[in-house]
Short mmCIF file of C-alpha atoms in Angstrom, two decimals:
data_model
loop_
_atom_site.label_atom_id
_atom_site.label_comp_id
_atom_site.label_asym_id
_atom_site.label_seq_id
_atom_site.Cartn_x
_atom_site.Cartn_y
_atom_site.Cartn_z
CA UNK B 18 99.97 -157.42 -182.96
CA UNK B 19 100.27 -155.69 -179.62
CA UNK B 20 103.41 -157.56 -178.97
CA UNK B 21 105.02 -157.26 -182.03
CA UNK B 22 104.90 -153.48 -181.59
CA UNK B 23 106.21 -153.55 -177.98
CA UNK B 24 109.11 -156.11 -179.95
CA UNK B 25 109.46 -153.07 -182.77
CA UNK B 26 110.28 -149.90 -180.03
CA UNK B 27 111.96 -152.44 -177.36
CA UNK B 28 114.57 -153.50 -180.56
CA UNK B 29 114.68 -149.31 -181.68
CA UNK B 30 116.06 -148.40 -178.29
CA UNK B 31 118.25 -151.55 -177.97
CA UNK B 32 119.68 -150.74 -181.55
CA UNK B 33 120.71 -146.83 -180.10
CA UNK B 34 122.50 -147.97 -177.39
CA UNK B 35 125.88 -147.65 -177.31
CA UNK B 36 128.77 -149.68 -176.00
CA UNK B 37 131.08 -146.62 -175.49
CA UNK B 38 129.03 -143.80 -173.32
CA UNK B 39 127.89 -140.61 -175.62
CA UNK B 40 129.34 -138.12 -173.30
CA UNK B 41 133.35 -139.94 -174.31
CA UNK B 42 132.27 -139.82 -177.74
CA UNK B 43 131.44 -135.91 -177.58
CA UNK B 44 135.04 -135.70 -176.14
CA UNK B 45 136.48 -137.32 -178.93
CA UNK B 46 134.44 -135.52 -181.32
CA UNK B 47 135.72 -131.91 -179.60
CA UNK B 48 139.45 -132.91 -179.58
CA UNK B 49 138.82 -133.98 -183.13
CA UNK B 50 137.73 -130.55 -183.86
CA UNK B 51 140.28 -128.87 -181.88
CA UNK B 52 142.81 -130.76 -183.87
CA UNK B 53 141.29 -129.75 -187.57
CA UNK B 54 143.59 -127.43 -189.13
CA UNK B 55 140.09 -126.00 -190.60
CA UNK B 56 138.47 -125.20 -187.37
CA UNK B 57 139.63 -121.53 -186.98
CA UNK B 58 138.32 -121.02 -190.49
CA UNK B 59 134.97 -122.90 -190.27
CA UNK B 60 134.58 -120.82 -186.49
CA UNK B 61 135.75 -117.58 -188.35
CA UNK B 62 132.94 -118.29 -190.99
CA UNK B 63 129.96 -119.59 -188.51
CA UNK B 64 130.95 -116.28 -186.72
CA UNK B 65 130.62 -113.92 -189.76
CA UNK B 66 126.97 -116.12 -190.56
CA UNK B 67 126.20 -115.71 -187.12
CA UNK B 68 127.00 -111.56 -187.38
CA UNK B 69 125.37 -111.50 -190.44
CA UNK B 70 121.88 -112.50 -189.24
CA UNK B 71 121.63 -110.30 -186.02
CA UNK B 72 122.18 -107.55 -188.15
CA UNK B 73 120.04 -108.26 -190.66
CA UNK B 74 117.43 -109.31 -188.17
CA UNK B 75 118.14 -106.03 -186.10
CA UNK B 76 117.74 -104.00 -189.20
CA UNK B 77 114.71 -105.72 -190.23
CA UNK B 78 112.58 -105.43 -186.62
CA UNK B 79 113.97 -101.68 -187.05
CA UNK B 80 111.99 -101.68 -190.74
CA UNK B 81 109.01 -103.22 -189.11
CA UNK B 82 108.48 -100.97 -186.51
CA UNK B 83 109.48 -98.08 -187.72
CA UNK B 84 108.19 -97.49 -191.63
CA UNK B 85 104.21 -97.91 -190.26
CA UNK B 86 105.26 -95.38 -187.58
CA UNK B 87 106.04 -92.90 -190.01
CA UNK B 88 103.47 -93.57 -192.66
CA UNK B 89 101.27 -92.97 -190.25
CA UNK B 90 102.46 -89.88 -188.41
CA UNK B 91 103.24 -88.42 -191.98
CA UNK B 92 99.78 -89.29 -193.34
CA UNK B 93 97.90 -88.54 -190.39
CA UNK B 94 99.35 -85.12 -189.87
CA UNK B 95 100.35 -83.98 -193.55
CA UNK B 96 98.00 -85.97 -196.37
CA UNK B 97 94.55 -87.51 -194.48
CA UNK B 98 94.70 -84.67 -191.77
CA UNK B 99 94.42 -81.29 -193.78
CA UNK B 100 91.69 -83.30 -196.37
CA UNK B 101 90.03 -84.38 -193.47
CA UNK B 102 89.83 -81.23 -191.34
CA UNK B 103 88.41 -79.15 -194.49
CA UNK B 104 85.27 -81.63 -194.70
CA UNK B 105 84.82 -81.62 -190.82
CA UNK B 106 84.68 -77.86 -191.30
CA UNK B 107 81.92 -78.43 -193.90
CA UNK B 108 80.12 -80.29 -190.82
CA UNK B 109 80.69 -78.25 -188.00
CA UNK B 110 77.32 -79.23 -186.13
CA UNK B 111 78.98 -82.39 -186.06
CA UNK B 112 80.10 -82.75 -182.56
CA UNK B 113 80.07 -86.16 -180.90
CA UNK B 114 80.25 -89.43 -182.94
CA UNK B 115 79.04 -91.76 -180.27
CA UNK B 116 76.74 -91.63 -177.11
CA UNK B 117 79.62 -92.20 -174.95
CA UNK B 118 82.04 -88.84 -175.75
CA UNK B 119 78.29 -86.76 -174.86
CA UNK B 120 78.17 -88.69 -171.29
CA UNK B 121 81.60 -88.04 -170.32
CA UNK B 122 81.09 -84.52 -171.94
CA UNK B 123 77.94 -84.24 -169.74
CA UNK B 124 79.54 -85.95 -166.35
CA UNK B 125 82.61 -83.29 -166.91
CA UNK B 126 80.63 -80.25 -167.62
CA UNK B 127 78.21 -81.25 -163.93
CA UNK B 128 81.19 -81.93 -162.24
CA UNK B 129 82.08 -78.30 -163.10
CA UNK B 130 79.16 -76.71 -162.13
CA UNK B 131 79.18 -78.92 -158.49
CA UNK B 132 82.63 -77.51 -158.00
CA UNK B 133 81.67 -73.69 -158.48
CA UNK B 134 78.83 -74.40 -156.13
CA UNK B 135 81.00 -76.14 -153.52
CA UNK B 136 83.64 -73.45 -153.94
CA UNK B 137 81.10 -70.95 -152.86
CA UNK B 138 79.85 -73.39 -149.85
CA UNK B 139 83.31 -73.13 -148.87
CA UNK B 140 84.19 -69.70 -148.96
CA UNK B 141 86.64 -70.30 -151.70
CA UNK B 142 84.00 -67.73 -153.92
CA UNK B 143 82.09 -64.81 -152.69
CA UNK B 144 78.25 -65.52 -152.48
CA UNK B 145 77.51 -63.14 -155.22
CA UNK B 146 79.37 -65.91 -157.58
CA UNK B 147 76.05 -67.33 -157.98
CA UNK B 148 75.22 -64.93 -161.12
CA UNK B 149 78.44 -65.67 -162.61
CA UNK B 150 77.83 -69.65 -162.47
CA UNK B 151 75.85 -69.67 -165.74
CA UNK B 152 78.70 -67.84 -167.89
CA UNK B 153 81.43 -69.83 -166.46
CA UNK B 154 79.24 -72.85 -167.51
CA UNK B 155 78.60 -71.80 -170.67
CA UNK B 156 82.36 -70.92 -171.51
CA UNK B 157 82.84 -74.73 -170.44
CA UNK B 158 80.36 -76.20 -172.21
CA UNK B 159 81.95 -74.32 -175.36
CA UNK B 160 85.47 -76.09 -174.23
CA UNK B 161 84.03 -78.73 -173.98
CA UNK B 162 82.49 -79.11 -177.50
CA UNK B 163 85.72 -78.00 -178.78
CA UNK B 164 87.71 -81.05 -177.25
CA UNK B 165 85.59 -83.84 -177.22
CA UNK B 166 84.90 -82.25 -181.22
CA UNK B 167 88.81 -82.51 -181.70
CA UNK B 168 88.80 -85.93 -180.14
CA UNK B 169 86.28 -86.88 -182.54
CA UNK B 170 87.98 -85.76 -185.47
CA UNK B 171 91.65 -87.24 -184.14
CA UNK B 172 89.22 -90.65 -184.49
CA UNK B 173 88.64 -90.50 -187.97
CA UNK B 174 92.45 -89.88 -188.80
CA UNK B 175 93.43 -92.52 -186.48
CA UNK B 176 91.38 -94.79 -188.75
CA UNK B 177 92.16 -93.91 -191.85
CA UNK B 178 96.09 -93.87 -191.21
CA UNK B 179 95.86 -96.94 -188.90
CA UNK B 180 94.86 -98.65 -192.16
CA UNK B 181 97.17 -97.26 -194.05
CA UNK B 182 99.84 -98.58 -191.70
CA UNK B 183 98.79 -102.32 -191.89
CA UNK B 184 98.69 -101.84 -195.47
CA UNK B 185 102.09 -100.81 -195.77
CA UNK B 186 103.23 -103.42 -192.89
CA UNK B 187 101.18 -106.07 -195.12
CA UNK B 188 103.28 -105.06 -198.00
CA UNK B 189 106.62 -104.98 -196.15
CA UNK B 190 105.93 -108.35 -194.90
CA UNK B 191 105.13 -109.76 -198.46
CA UNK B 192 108.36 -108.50 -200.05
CA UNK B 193 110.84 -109.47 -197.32
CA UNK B 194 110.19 -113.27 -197.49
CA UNK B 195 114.32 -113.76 -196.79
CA UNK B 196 114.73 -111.72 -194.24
CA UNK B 197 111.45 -113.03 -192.05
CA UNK B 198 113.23 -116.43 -192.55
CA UNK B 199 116.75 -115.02 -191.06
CA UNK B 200 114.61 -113.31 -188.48
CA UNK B 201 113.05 -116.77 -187.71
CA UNK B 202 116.45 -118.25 -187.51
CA UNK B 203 117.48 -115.80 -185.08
CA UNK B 204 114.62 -115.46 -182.46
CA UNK B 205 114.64 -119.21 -182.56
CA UNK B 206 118.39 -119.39 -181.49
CA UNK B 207 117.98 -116.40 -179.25
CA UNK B 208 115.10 -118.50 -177.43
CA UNK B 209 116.57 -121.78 -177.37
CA UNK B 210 120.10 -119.98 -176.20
CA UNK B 211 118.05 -119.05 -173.00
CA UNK B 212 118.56 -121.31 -169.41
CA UNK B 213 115.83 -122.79 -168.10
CA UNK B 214 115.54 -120.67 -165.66
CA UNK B 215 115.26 -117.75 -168.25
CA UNK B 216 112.37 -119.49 -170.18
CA UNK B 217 110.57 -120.38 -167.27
CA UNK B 218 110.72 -116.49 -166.25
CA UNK B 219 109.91 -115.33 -169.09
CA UNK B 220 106.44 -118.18 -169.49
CA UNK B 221 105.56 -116.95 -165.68
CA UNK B 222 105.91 -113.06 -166.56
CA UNK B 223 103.89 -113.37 -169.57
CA UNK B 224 101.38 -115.47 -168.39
CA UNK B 225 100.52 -113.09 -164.94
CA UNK B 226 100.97 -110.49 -167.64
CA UNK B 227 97.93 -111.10 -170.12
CA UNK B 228 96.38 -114.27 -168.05
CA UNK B 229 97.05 -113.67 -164.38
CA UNK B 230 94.39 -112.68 -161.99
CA UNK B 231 95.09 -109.04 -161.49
CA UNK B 232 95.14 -108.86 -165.87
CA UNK B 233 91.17 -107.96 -166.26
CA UNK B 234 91.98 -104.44 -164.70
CA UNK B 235 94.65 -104.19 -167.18
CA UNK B 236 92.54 -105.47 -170.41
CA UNK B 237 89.69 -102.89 -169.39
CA UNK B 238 91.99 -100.08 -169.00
CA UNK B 239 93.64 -101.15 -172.86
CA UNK B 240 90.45 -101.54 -174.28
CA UNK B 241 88.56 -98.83 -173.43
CA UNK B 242 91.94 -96.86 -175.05
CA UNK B 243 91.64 -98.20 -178.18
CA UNK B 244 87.66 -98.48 -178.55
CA UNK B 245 88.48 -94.13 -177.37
CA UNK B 246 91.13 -94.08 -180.32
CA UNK B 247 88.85 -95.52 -183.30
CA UNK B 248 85.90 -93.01 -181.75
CA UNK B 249 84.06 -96.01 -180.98
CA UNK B 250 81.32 -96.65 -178.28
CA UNK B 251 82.62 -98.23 -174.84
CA UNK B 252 79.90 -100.28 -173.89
CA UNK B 253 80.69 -101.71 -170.74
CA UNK B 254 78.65 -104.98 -171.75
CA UNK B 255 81.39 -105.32 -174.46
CA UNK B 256 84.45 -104.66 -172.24
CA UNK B 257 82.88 -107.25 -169.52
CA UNK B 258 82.50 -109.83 -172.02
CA UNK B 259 85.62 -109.32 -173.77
CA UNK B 260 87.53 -109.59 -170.35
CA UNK B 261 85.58 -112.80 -169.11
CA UNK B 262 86.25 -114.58 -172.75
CA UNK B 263 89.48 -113.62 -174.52
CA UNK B 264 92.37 -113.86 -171.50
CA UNK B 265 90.51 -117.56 -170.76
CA UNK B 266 91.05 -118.68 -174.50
CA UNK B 267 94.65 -117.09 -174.40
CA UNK B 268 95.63 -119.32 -171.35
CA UNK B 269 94.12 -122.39 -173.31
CA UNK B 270 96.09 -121.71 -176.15
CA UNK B 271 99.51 -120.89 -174.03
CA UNK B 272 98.81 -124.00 -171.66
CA UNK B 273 98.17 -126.09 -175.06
CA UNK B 274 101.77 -124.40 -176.50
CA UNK B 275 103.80 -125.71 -173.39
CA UNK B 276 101.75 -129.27 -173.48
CA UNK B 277 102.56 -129.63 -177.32
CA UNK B 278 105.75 -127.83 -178.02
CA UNK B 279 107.64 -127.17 -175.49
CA UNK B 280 107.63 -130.42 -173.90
CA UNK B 281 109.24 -131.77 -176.88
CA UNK B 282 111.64 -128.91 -177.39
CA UNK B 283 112.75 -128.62 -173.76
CA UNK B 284 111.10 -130.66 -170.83
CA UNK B 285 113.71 -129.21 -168.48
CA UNK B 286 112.36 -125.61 -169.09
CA UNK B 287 108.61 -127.08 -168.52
CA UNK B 288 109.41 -128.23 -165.11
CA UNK B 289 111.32 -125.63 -163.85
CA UNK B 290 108.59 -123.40 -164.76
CA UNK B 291 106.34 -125.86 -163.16
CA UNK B 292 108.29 -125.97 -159.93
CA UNK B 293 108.60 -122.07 -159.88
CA UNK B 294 105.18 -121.45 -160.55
CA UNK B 295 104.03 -123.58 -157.25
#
């Protein structure tokens, strides 16, 4: 059985070679279509397709990006914001919605107070400062809770028109099933257009990008951004796990991606990223 399959691929690759060398026959082939009264029409049309679908793809990433932009600017700051800010106003004791906005409102407010003192240490402040300390803490404190009361309402709309933004993106995606197929079409010749070289620059970038070894600074610093924008707690146990997890699966899945895909679709551009990443 073994040997009749070894029989079965050795006949395949006997049966595509060629008596006359492929690179003569795409010679022929190019002269043939050099000599085709048609050809100036048939490039005149694959250049109109070609225009056609970077447009329409240009157009399309402009859509994408732009329509949840302004839903959610125009929502946030015109239809949720107003609605929201009355009912805050109904809750005004209502200051910090998580434990960590009241520690870095307490770490701010004692760095304060440490810098009045070391002012007057200094000289910077007359000694008799030392009465005035408690009102200029007080009027900070009162800052304070009026930021970090701002930041927490800023949360809530960033929520509520984040979601509003996917919803619309959702529904912009389900209605433009011709266009994400002429998109396809064109980020698939725009990639495959690319050297070797290119790809391989591109894989490395990436890769030190969201994988490399200096990336956990970078995933803590986005992270505790967007946990700040939804209002949420930023639990350093979180962040620390999240970091040690999620850029290790990512490199699994992009080092699976080259070992599937792009071996088959160009093993050229896997070893010159190979050789550039040693």
């Amino acid at each position: 059985m073994k040997y009749w399959n070894l029989h079965k691929i050795n006949k395949s690759r006997f049966e595509k070679i060629s008596l006359i060398p492929k690179s003569i026959t795409k010679i022929f082939e190019k002269f043939k279509k050099e000599l085709d009264p048609n050809a100036e029409i048939e490039a005149m049309e694959e250049f109109k397709i070609s225009q056609y679908h970077t447009t329409t793809s240009v157009k399309y990433i402009l859509i994408l990006i732009t329509a949840p932009i302004l839903v959610n600017q125009l929502s946030k700051n015109f239809i949720l914001g107003p609605f929201i800010d009355h009912l805050w106003k109904k809750e005004h004791e209502i200051l910090f919605l998580n434990h960590s906005q009241e520690e870095r409102a307490f770490s701010e407010l004692q760095r304060f107070e440490e810098r009045l003192h070391f002012d007057i240490l200094i000289g910077k402040m007359p000694p008799s400062s030392y009465e005035g300390i408690n009102i200029e803490t007080t009027k900070k404190a009162i800052e304070l809770a009026q930021e970090y009361a701002n930041e927490s309402l800023d949360a809530i709309k960033n929520i509520l028109s984040d979601i509003l933004s996917m919803i619309i993106f959702a529904l912009i995606i389900s209605f433009t099933k011709r266009q994400i197929s002429i998109l396809k079409s064109f980020l698939n010749q725009l990639i495959y257009g690319l050297s070797d070289t290119a790809k391989a620059f591109l894989i490395i970038l990436f890769t030190d990008i969201f994988v490399g070894f200096h990336s956990p600074h970078g995933w803590e610093v986005v992270i505790e951004a967007i946990l700040r924008h939804f209002g949420l707690p930023e639990s350093r146990d979180f962040i620390f796990v999240f970091i040690s997890t999620f850029p290790v699966i990512l490199d699994t899945i992009f080092k699976y991606w080259i070992f599937k895909y792009l071996n088959k679709i160009s093993p050229s551009a896997v070893a010159t990223y190979r050789n550039m990443n040693e």
